[in-house]
CSV table of C-alpha atoms in Angstrom, one decimal:
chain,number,residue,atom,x,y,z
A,1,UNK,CA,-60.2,63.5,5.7
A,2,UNK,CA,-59.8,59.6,4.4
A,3,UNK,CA,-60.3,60.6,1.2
A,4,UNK,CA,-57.1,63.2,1.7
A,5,UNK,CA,-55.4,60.0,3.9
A,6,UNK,CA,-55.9,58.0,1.2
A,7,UNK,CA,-54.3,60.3,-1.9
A,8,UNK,CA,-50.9,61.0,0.4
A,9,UNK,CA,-50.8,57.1,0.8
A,10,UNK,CA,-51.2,56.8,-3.0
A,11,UNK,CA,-48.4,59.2,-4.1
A,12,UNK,CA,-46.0,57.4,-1.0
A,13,UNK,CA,-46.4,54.2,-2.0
A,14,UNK,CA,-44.4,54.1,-5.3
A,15,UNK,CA,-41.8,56.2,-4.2
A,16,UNK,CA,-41.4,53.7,-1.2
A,17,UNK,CA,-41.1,50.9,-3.6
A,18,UNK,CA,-38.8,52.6,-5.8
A,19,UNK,CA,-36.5,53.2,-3.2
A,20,UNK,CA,-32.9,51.9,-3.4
A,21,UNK,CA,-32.7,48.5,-1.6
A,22,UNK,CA,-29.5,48.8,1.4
A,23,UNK,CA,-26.3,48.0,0.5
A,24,UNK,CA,-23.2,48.2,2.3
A,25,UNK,CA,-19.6,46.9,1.7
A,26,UNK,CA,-16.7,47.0,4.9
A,27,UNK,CA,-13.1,45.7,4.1
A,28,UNK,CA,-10.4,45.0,7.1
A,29,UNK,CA,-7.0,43.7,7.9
A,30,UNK,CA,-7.4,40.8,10.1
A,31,UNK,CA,-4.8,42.7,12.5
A,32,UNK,CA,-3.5,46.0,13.1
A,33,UNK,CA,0.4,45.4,12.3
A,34,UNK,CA,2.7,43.1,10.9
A,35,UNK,CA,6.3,41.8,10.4
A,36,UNK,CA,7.4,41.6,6.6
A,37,UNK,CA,6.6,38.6,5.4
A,38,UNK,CA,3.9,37.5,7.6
A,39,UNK,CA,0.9,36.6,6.5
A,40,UNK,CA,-2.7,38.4,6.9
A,41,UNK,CA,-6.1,38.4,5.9
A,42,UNK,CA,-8.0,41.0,3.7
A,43,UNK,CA,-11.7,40.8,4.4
A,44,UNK,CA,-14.4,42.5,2.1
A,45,UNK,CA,-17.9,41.5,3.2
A,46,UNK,CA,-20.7,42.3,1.1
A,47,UNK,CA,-24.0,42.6,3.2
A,48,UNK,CA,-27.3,43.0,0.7
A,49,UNK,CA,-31.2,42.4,1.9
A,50,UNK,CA,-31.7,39.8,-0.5
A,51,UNK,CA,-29.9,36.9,-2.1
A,52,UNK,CA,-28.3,38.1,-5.2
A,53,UNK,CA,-25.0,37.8,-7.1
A,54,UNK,CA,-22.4,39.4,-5.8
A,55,UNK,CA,-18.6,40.6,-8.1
A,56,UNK,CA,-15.6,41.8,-5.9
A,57,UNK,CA,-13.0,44.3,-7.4
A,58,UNK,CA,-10.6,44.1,-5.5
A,59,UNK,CA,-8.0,47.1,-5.2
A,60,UNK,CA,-4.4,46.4,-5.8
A,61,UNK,CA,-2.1,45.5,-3.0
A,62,UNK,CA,0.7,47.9,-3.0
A,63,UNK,CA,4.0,46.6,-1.0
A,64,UNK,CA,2.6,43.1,-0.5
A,65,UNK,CA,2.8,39.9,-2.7
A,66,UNK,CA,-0.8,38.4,-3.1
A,67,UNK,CA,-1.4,34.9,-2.4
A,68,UNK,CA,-4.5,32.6,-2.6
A,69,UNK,CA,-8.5,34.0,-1.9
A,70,UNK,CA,-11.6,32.3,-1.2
A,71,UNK,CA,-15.2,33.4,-1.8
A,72,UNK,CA,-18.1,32.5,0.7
A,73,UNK,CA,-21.2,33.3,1.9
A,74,UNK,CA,-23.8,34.0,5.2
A,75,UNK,CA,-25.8,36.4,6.9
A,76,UNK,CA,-25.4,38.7,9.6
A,77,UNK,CA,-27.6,41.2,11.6
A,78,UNK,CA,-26.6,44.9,11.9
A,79,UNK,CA,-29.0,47.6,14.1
A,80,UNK,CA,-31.9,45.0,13.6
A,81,UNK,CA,-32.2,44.4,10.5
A,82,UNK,CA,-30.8,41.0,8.9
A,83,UNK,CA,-28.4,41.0,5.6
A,84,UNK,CA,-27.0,38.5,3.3
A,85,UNK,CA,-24.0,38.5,3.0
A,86,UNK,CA,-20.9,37.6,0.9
A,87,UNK,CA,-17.2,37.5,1.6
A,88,UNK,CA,-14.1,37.6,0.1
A,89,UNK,CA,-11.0,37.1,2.0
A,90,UNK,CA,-7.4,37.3,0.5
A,91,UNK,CA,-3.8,35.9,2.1
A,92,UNK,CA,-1.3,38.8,2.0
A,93,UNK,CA,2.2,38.9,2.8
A,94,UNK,CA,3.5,42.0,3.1
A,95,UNK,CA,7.2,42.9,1.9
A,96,UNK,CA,7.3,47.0,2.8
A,97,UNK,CA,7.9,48.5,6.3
A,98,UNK,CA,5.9,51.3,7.2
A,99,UNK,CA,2.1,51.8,6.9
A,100,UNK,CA,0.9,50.0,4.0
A,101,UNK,CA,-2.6,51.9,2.6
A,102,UNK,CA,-5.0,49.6,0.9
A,103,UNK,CA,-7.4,51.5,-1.6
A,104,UNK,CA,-11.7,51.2,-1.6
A,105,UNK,CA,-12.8,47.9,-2.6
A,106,UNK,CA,-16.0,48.1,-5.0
A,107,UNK,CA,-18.2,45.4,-5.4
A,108,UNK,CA,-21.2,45.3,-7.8
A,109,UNK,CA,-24.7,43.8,-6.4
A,110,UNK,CA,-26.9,42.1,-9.3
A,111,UNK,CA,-30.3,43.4,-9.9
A,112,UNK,CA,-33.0,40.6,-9.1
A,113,UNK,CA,-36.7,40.3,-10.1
A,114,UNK,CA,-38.1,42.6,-7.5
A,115,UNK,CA,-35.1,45.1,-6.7
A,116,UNK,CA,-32.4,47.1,-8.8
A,117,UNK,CA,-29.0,46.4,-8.5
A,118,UNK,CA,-25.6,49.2,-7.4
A,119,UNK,CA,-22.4,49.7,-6.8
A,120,UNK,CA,-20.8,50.4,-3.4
A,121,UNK,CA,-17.5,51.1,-2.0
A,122,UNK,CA,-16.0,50.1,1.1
A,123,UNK,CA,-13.8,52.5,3.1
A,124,UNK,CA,-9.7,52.7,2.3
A,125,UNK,CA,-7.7,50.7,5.5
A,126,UNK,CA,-4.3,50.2,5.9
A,127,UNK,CA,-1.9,48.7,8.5
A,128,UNK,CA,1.4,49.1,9.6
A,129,UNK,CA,4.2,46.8,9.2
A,130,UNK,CA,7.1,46.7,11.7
A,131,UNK,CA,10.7,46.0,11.0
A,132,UNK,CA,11.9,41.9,12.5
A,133,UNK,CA,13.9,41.9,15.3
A,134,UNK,CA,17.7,41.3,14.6
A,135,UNK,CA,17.6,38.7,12.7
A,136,UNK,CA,20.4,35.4,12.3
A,137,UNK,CA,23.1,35.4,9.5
A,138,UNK,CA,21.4,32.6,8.0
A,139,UNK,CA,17.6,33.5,8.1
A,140,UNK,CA,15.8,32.2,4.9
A,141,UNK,CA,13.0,35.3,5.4
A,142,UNK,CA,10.2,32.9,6.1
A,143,UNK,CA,7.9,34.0,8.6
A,144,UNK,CA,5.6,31.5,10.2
A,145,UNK,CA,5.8,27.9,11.3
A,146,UNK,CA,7.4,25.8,8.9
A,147,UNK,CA,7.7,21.7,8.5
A,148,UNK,CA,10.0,19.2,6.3
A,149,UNK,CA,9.7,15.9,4.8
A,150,UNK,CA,13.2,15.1,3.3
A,151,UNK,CA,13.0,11.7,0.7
A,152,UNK,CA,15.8,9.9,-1.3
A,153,UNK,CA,15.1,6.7,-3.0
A,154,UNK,CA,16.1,4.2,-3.7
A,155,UNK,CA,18.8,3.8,-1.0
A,156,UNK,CA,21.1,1.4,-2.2
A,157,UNK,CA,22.4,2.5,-6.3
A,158,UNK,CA,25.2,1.0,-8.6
A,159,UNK,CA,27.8,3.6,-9.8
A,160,UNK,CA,25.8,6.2,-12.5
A,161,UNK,CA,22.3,5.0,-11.3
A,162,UNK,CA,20.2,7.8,-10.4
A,163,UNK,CA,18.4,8.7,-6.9
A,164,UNK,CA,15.5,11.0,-6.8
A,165,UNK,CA,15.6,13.5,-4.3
A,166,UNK,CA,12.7,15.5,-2.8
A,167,UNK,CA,12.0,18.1,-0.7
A,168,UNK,CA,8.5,18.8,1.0
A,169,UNK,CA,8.0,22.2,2.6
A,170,UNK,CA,4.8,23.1,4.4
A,171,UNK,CA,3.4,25.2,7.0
A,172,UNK,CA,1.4,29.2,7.1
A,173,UNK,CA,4.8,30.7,6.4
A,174,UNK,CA,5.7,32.6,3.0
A,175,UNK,CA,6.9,29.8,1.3
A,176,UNK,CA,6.6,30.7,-2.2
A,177,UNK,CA,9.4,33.4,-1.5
A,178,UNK,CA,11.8,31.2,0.2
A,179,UNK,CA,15.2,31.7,-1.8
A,180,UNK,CA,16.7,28.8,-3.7
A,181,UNK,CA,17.4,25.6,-1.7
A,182,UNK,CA,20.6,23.4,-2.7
A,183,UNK,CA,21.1,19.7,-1.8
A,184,UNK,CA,24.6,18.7,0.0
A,185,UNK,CA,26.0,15.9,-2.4
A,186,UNK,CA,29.3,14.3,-1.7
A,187,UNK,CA,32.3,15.2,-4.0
A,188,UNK,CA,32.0,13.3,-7.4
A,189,UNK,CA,28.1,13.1,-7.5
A,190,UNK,CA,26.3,15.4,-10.4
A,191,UNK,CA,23.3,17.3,-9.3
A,192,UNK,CA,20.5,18.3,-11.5
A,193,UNK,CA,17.5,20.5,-10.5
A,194,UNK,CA,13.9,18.8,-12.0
A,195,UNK,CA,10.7,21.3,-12.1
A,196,UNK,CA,9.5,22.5,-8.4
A,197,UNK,CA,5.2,22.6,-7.6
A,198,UNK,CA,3.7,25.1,-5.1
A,199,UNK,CA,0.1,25.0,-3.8
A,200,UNK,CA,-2.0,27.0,-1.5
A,201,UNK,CA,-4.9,25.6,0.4
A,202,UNK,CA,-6.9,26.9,3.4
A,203,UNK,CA,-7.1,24.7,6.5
A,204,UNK,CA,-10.0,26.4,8.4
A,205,UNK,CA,-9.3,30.2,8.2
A,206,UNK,CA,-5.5,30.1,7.6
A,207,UNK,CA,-3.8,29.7,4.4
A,208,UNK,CA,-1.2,26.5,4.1
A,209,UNK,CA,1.6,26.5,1.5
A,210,UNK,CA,2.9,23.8,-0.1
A,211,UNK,CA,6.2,23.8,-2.0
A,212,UNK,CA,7.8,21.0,-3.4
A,213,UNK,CA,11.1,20.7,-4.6
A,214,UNK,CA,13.2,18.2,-6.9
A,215,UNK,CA,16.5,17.2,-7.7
A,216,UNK,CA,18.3,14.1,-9.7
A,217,UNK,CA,21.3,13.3,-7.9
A,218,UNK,CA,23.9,10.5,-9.7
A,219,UNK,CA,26.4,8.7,-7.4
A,220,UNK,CA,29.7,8.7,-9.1
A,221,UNK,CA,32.0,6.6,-6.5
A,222,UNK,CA,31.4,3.5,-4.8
A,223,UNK,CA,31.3,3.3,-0.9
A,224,UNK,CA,28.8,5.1,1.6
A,225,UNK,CA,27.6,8.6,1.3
A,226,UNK,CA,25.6,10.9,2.5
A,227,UNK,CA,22.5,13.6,1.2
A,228,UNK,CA,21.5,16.3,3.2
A,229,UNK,CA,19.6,20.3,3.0
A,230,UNK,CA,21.2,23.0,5.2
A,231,UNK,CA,19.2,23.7,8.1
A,232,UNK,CA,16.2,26.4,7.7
A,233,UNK,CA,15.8,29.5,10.1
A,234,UNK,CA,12.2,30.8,10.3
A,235,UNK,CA,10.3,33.3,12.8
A,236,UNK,CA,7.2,33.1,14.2
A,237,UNK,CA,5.4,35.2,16.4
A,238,UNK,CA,5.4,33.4,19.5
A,239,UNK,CA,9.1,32.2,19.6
A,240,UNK,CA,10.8,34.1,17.6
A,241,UNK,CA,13.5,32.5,15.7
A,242,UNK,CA,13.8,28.9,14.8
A,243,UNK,CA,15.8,26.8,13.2
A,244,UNK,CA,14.5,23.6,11.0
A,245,UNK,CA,17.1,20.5,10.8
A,246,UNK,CA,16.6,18.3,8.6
A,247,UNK,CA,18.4,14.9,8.8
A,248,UNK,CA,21.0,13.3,6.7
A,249,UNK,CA,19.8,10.2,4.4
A,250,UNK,CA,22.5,7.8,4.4
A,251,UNK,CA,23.1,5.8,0.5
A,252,UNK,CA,25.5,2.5,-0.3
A,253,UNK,CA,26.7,3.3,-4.0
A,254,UNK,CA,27.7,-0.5,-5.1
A,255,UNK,CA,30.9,-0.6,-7.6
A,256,UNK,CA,29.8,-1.6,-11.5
A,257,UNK,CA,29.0,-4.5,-12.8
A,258,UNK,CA,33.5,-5.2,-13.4
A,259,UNK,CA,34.3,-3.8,-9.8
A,260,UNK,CA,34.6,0.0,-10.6
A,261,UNK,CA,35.1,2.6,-8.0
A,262,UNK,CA,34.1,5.9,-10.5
A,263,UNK,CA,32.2,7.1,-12.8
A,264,UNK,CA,36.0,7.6,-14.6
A,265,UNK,CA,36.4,3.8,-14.8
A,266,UNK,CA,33.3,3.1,-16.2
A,267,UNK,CA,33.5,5.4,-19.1
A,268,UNK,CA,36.9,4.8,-19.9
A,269,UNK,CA,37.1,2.3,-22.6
A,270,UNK,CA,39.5,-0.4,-21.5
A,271,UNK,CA,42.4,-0.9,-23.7
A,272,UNK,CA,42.4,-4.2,-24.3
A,273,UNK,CA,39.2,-3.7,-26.6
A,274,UNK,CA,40.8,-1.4,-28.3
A,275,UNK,CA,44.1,-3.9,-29.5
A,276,UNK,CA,44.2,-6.7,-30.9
A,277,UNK,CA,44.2,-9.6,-28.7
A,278,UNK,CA,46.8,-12.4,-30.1
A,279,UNK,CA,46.7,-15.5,-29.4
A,280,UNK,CA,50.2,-15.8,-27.1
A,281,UNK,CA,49.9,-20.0,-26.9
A,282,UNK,CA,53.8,-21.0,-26.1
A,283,UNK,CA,55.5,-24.3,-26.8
A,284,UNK,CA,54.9,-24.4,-22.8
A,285,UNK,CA,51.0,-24.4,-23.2
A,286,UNK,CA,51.5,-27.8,-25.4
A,287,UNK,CA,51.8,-30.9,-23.5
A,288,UNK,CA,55.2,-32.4,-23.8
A,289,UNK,CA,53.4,-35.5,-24.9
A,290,UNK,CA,51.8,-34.2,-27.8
A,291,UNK,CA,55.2,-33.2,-28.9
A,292,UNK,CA,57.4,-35.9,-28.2
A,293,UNK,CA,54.8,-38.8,-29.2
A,294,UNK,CA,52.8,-37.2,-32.2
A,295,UNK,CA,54.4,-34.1,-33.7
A,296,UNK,CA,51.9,-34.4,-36.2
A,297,UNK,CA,49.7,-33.1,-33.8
A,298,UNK,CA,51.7,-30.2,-33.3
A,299,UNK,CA,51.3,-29.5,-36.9
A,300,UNK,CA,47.5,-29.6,-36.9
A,301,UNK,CA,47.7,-27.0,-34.0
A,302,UNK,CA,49.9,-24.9,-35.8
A,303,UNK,CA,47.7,-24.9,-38.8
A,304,UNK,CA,44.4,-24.3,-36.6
A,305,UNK,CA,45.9,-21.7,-35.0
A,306,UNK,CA,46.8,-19.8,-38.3
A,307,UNK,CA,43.7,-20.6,-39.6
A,308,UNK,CA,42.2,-19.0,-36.6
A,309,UNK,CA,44.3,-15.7,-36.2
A,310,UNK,CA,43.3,-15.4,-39.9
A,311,UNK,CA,40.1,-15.7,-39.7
A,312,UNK,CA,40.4,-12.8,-36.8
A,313,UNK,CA,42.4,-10.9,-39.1
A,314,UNK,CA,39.6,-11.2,-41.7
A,315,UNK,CA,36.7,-10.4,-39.4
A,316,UNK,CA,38.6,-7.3,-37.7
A,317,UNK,CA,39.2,-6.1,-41.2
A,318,UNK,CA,35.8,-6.5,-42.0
A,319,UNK,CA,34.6,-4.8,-39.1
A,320,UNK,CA,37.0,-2.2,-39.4
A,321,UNK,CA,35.7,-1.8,-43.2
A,322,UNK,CA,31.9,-1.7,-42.0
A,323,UNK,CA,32.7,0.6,-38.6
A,324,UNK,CA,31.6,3.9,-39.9
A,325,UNK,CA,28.0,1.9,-41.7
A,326,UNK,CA,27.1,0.4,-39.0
A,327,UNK,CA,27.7,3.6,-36.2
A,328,UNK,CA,25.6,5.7,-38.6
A,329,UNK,CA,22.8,3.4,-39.0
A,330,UNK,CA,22.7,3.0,-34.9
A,331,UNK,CA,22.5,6.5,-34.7
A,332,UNK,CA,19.8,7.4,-37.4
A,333,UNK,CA,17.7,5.3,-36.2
A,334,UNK,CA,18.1,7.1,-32.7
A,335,UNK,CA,17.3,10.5,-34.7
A,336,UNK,CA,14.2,9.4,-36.2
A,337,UNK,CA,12.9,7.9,-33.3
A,338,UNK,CA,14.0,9.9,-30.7
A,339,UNK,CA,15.1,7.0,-29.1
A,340,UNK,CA,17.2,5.2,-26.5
A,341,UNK,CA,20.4,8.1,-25.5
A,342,UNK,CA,22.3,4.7,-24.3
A,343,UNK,CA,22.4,3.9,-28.1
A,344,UNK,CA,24.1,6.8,-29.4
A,345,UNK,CA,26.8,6.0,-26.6
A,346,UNK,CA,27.0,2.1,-27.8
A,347,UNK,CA,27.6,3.3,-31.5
A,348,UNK,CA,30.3,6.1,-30.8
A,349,UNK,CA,32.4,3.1,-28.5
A,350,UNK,CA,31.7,0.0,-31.2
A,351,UNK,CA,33.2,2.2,-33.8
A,352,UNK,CA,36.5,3.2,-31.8
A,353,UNK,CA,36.5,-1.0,-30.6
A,354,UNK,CA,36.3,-1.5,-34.3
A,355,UNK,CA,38.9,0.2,-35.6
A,356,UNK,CA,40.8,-0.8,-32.2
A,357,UNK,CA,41.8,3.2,-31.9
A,358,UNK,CA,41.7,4.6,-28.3
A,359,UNK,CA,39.3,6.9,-28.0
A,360,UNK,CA,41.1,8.7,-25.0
A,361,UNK,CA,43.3,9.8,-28.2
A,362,UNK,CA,40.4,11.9,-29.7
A,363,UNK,CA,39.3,14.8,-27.2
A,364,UNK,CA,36.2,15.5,-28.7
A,365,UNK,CA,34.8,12.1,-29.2
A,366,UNK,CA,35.0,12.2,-25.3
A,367,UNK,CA,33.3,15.7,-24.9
A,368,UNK,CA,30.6,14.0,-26.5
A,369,UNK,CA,30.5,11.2,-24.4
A,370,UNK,CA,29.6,13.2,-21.6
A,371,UNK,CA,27.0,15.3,-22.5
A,372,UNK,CA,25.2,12.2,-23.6
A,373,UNK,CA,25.6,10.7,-20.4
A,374,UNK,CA,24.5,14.0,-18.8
A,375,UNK,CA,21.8,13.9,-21.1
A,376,UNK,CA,20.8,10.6,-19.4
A,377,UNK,CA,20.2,11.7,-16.6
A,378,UNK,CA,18.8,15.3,-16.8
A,379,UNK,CA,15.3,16.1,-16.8
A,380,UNK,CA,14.1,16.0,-20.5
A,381,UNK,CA,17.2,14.7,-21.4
A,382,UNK,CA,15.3,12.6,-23.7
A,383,UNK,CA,14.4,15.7,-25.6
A,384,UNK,CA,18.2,16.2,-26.7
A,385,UNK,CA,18.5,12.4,-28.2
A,386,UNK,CA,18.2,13.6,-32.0
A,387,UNK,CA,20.9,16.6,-31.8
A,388,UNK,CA,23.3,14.4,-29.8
A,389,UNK,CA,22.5,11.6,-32.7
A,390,UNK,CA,23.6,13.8,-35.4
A,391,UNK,CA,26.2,15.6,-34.1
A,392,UNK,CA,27.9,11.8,-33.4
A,393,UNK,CA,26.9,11.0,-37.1
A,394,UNK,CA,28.9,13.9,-38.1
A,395,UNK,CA,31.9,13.5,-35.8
A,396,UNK,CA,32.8,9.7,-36.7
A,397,UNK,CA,32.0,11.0,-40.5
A,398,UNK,CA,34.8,13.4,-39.8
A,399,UNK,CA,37.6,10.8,-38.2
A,400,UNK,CA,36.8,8.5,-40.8
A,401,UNK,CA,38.2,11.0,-43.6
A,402,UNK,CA,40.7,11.8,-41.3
A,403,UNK,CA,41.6,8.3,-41.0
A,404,UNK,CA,41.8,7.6,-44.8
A,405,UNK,CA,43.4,11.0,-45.2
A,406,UNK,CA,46.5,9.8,-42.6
């Protein structure tokens, strides 16, 4: 009888230890339902009886947009017997109404030294998503709790000086579908849009959003103004809808440096650079004692005073001569380098001074103008400095031969 004992314990024993170790793999939704755009948690927890590496595949998410996951690890006891375990949790927002089926999730358990590995499959779930209650005119679609940090600095800007704006969203709502957000400038500023950043990070079991957004905004008249963001509607679960105001920041645009009120006055170039500016002494700006008790003195002013409008005459003509030479070389040296966009703006306005021509007079010359001063002020504006340089190069090339032409 112990001998027979003894034989059925021999052939049991491998069989025993060749036996597939327990796996098991369960996946939920954190709830039952949802509104669209809400978010939830996917859950698939891996339970294994050893410590082992552990790969998710995760199913694809049909009618929901997918945001951040975290891995982690534990144990847990089921009917007795204790597992280790390991979990991956996803944030999902869902966009379809209806119920929303979520396919088997497979994971694959490693093989260790003293047990083989497998593949299991968790069970299909699904949830059902329910349509919002009537919602406001101007709801943005964000659902969850949602805060603001609105920033402009620096407060107080000279006219064409620019202010950088920036607004801070953040909160467990679906942020990274919130629709395009405009800043309210006053009439006469330029607005320009600078690259946005978006994070997710959990805090504790929930998933935060983060999303940043920029703008450049250039005050174009003098006086006090105002910045603002239209208010943001939200829902959330426990009080429905909300709405998110976000205050005004109050600026004082200072006039330029010769008491201009626009951007206009400031790029205009002022006549009087662009005649010649006579010397207009009368017989009235001579004491009446120089003339009456030394006339020779008259005659020495006289003579210094043609001496001097010819020597103005000489230098304009030589600057006049040099105009085109000197515009170029400013603005080659800009191309090569990639430099300074204020340059290419100096050259194009000393050539017109030069030749003492209005450059009002030559439409395109002022087309050009602007998109270097747009350039200024954009993001990577910088970029455009060696285009903007040779197109300039070409267009005073061209009203030179135009001008020797006339």
């Amino acid at each position: 009888m112990k001998r027979l004992l003894a034989l059925v314990l021999f052939i049991v024993a491998p069989v025993a230890a060749q036996s597939e170790p327990p796996f098991r793999v369960d996946a939920s939704f954190d709830v039952v339902w949802a509104y669209p755009g809400q978010a939830v948690s996917y859950t698939v927890t891996a339970y294994s009886d050893t410590e082992r590496e552990v790969g998710f595949n995760l199913p694809t998410f049909e009618g929901f947009w997918q945001a951040g996951g975290r891995g982690f690890s534990g144990s847990a006891t089921i009917e007795g017997k204790q597992y280790n375990t390991s979990i991956y949790q996803v944030t999902l927002y869902p966009h379809s109404i209806g119920r929303l089926e979520v396919p088997a999730a497979r994971v694959d358990f490693a093989e260790t030294v003293f047990s083989e590995g497998a593949s299991r499959l968790s069970a299909s779930t699904s949830i059902d998503v329910l349509e919002l209650p009537a919602a406001p005119a101007d709801f943005s679609g964000l659902v969850g709790a949602v805060g603001a940090q609105f920033s402009a600095e620096p407060a107080v800007v000279s006219i064409g000086e620019p202010i950088q704006v920036t607004l801070r969203l953040q909160g467990a709502a679906n942020l990274a579908q919130l629709p395009p957000v405009d800043v309210q400038v006053p009439d006469g500023w330029r607005l320009y849009h600078e690259p946005q950043t978006a994070e997710s990070v959990f805090d504790g079991n929930a998933l935060t959003q983060t999303r940043v957004i920029r703008w450049r905004a250039v005050a174009d008249r003098a006086g006090r103004a105002s910045l603002g963001v239209l208010p943001i509607t939200f829902f959330t679960l426990a009080n429905g809808y909300q709405t998110l105001e976000i205050p005004l920041i109050d600026f004082e645009v200072l006039p330029g440096a010769n008491g201009e009120l626009s951007r206009e006055e400031i790029t205009r170039v002022a006549p009087s650079l662009l005649q010649t500016a006579g010397s207009q002494l009368g017989a009235g700006s001579v004491p009446g004692l120089v003339w009456g008790v030394a006339p020779i003195l008259a005659v020495a002013v006289f003579a210094g005073r043609e001496a001097s409008r010819r020597w103005q005459q000489f230098q304009a003509a030589a600057r006049k001569r040099n105009a085109l030479r000197r515009a170029t070389s400013r603005l080659r040296m800009v191309a090569r380098s990639n430099g300074d966009l204020a340059d290419i703006e100096t050259a194009i306005l000393n050539y017109f001074s030069d030749h003492k021509w209005d450059r009002r007079a030559f439409t395109e010359a002022g087309e050009l103008l602007g998109l270097v001063e747009d350039a200024r002020y954009a993001p990577n504006g910088a970029l455009q400095a060696e285009s903007l340089a040779k197109r300039a190069a070409e267009l005073l090339r061209r009203i030179e031969s135009a001008g020797r032409n006339a």
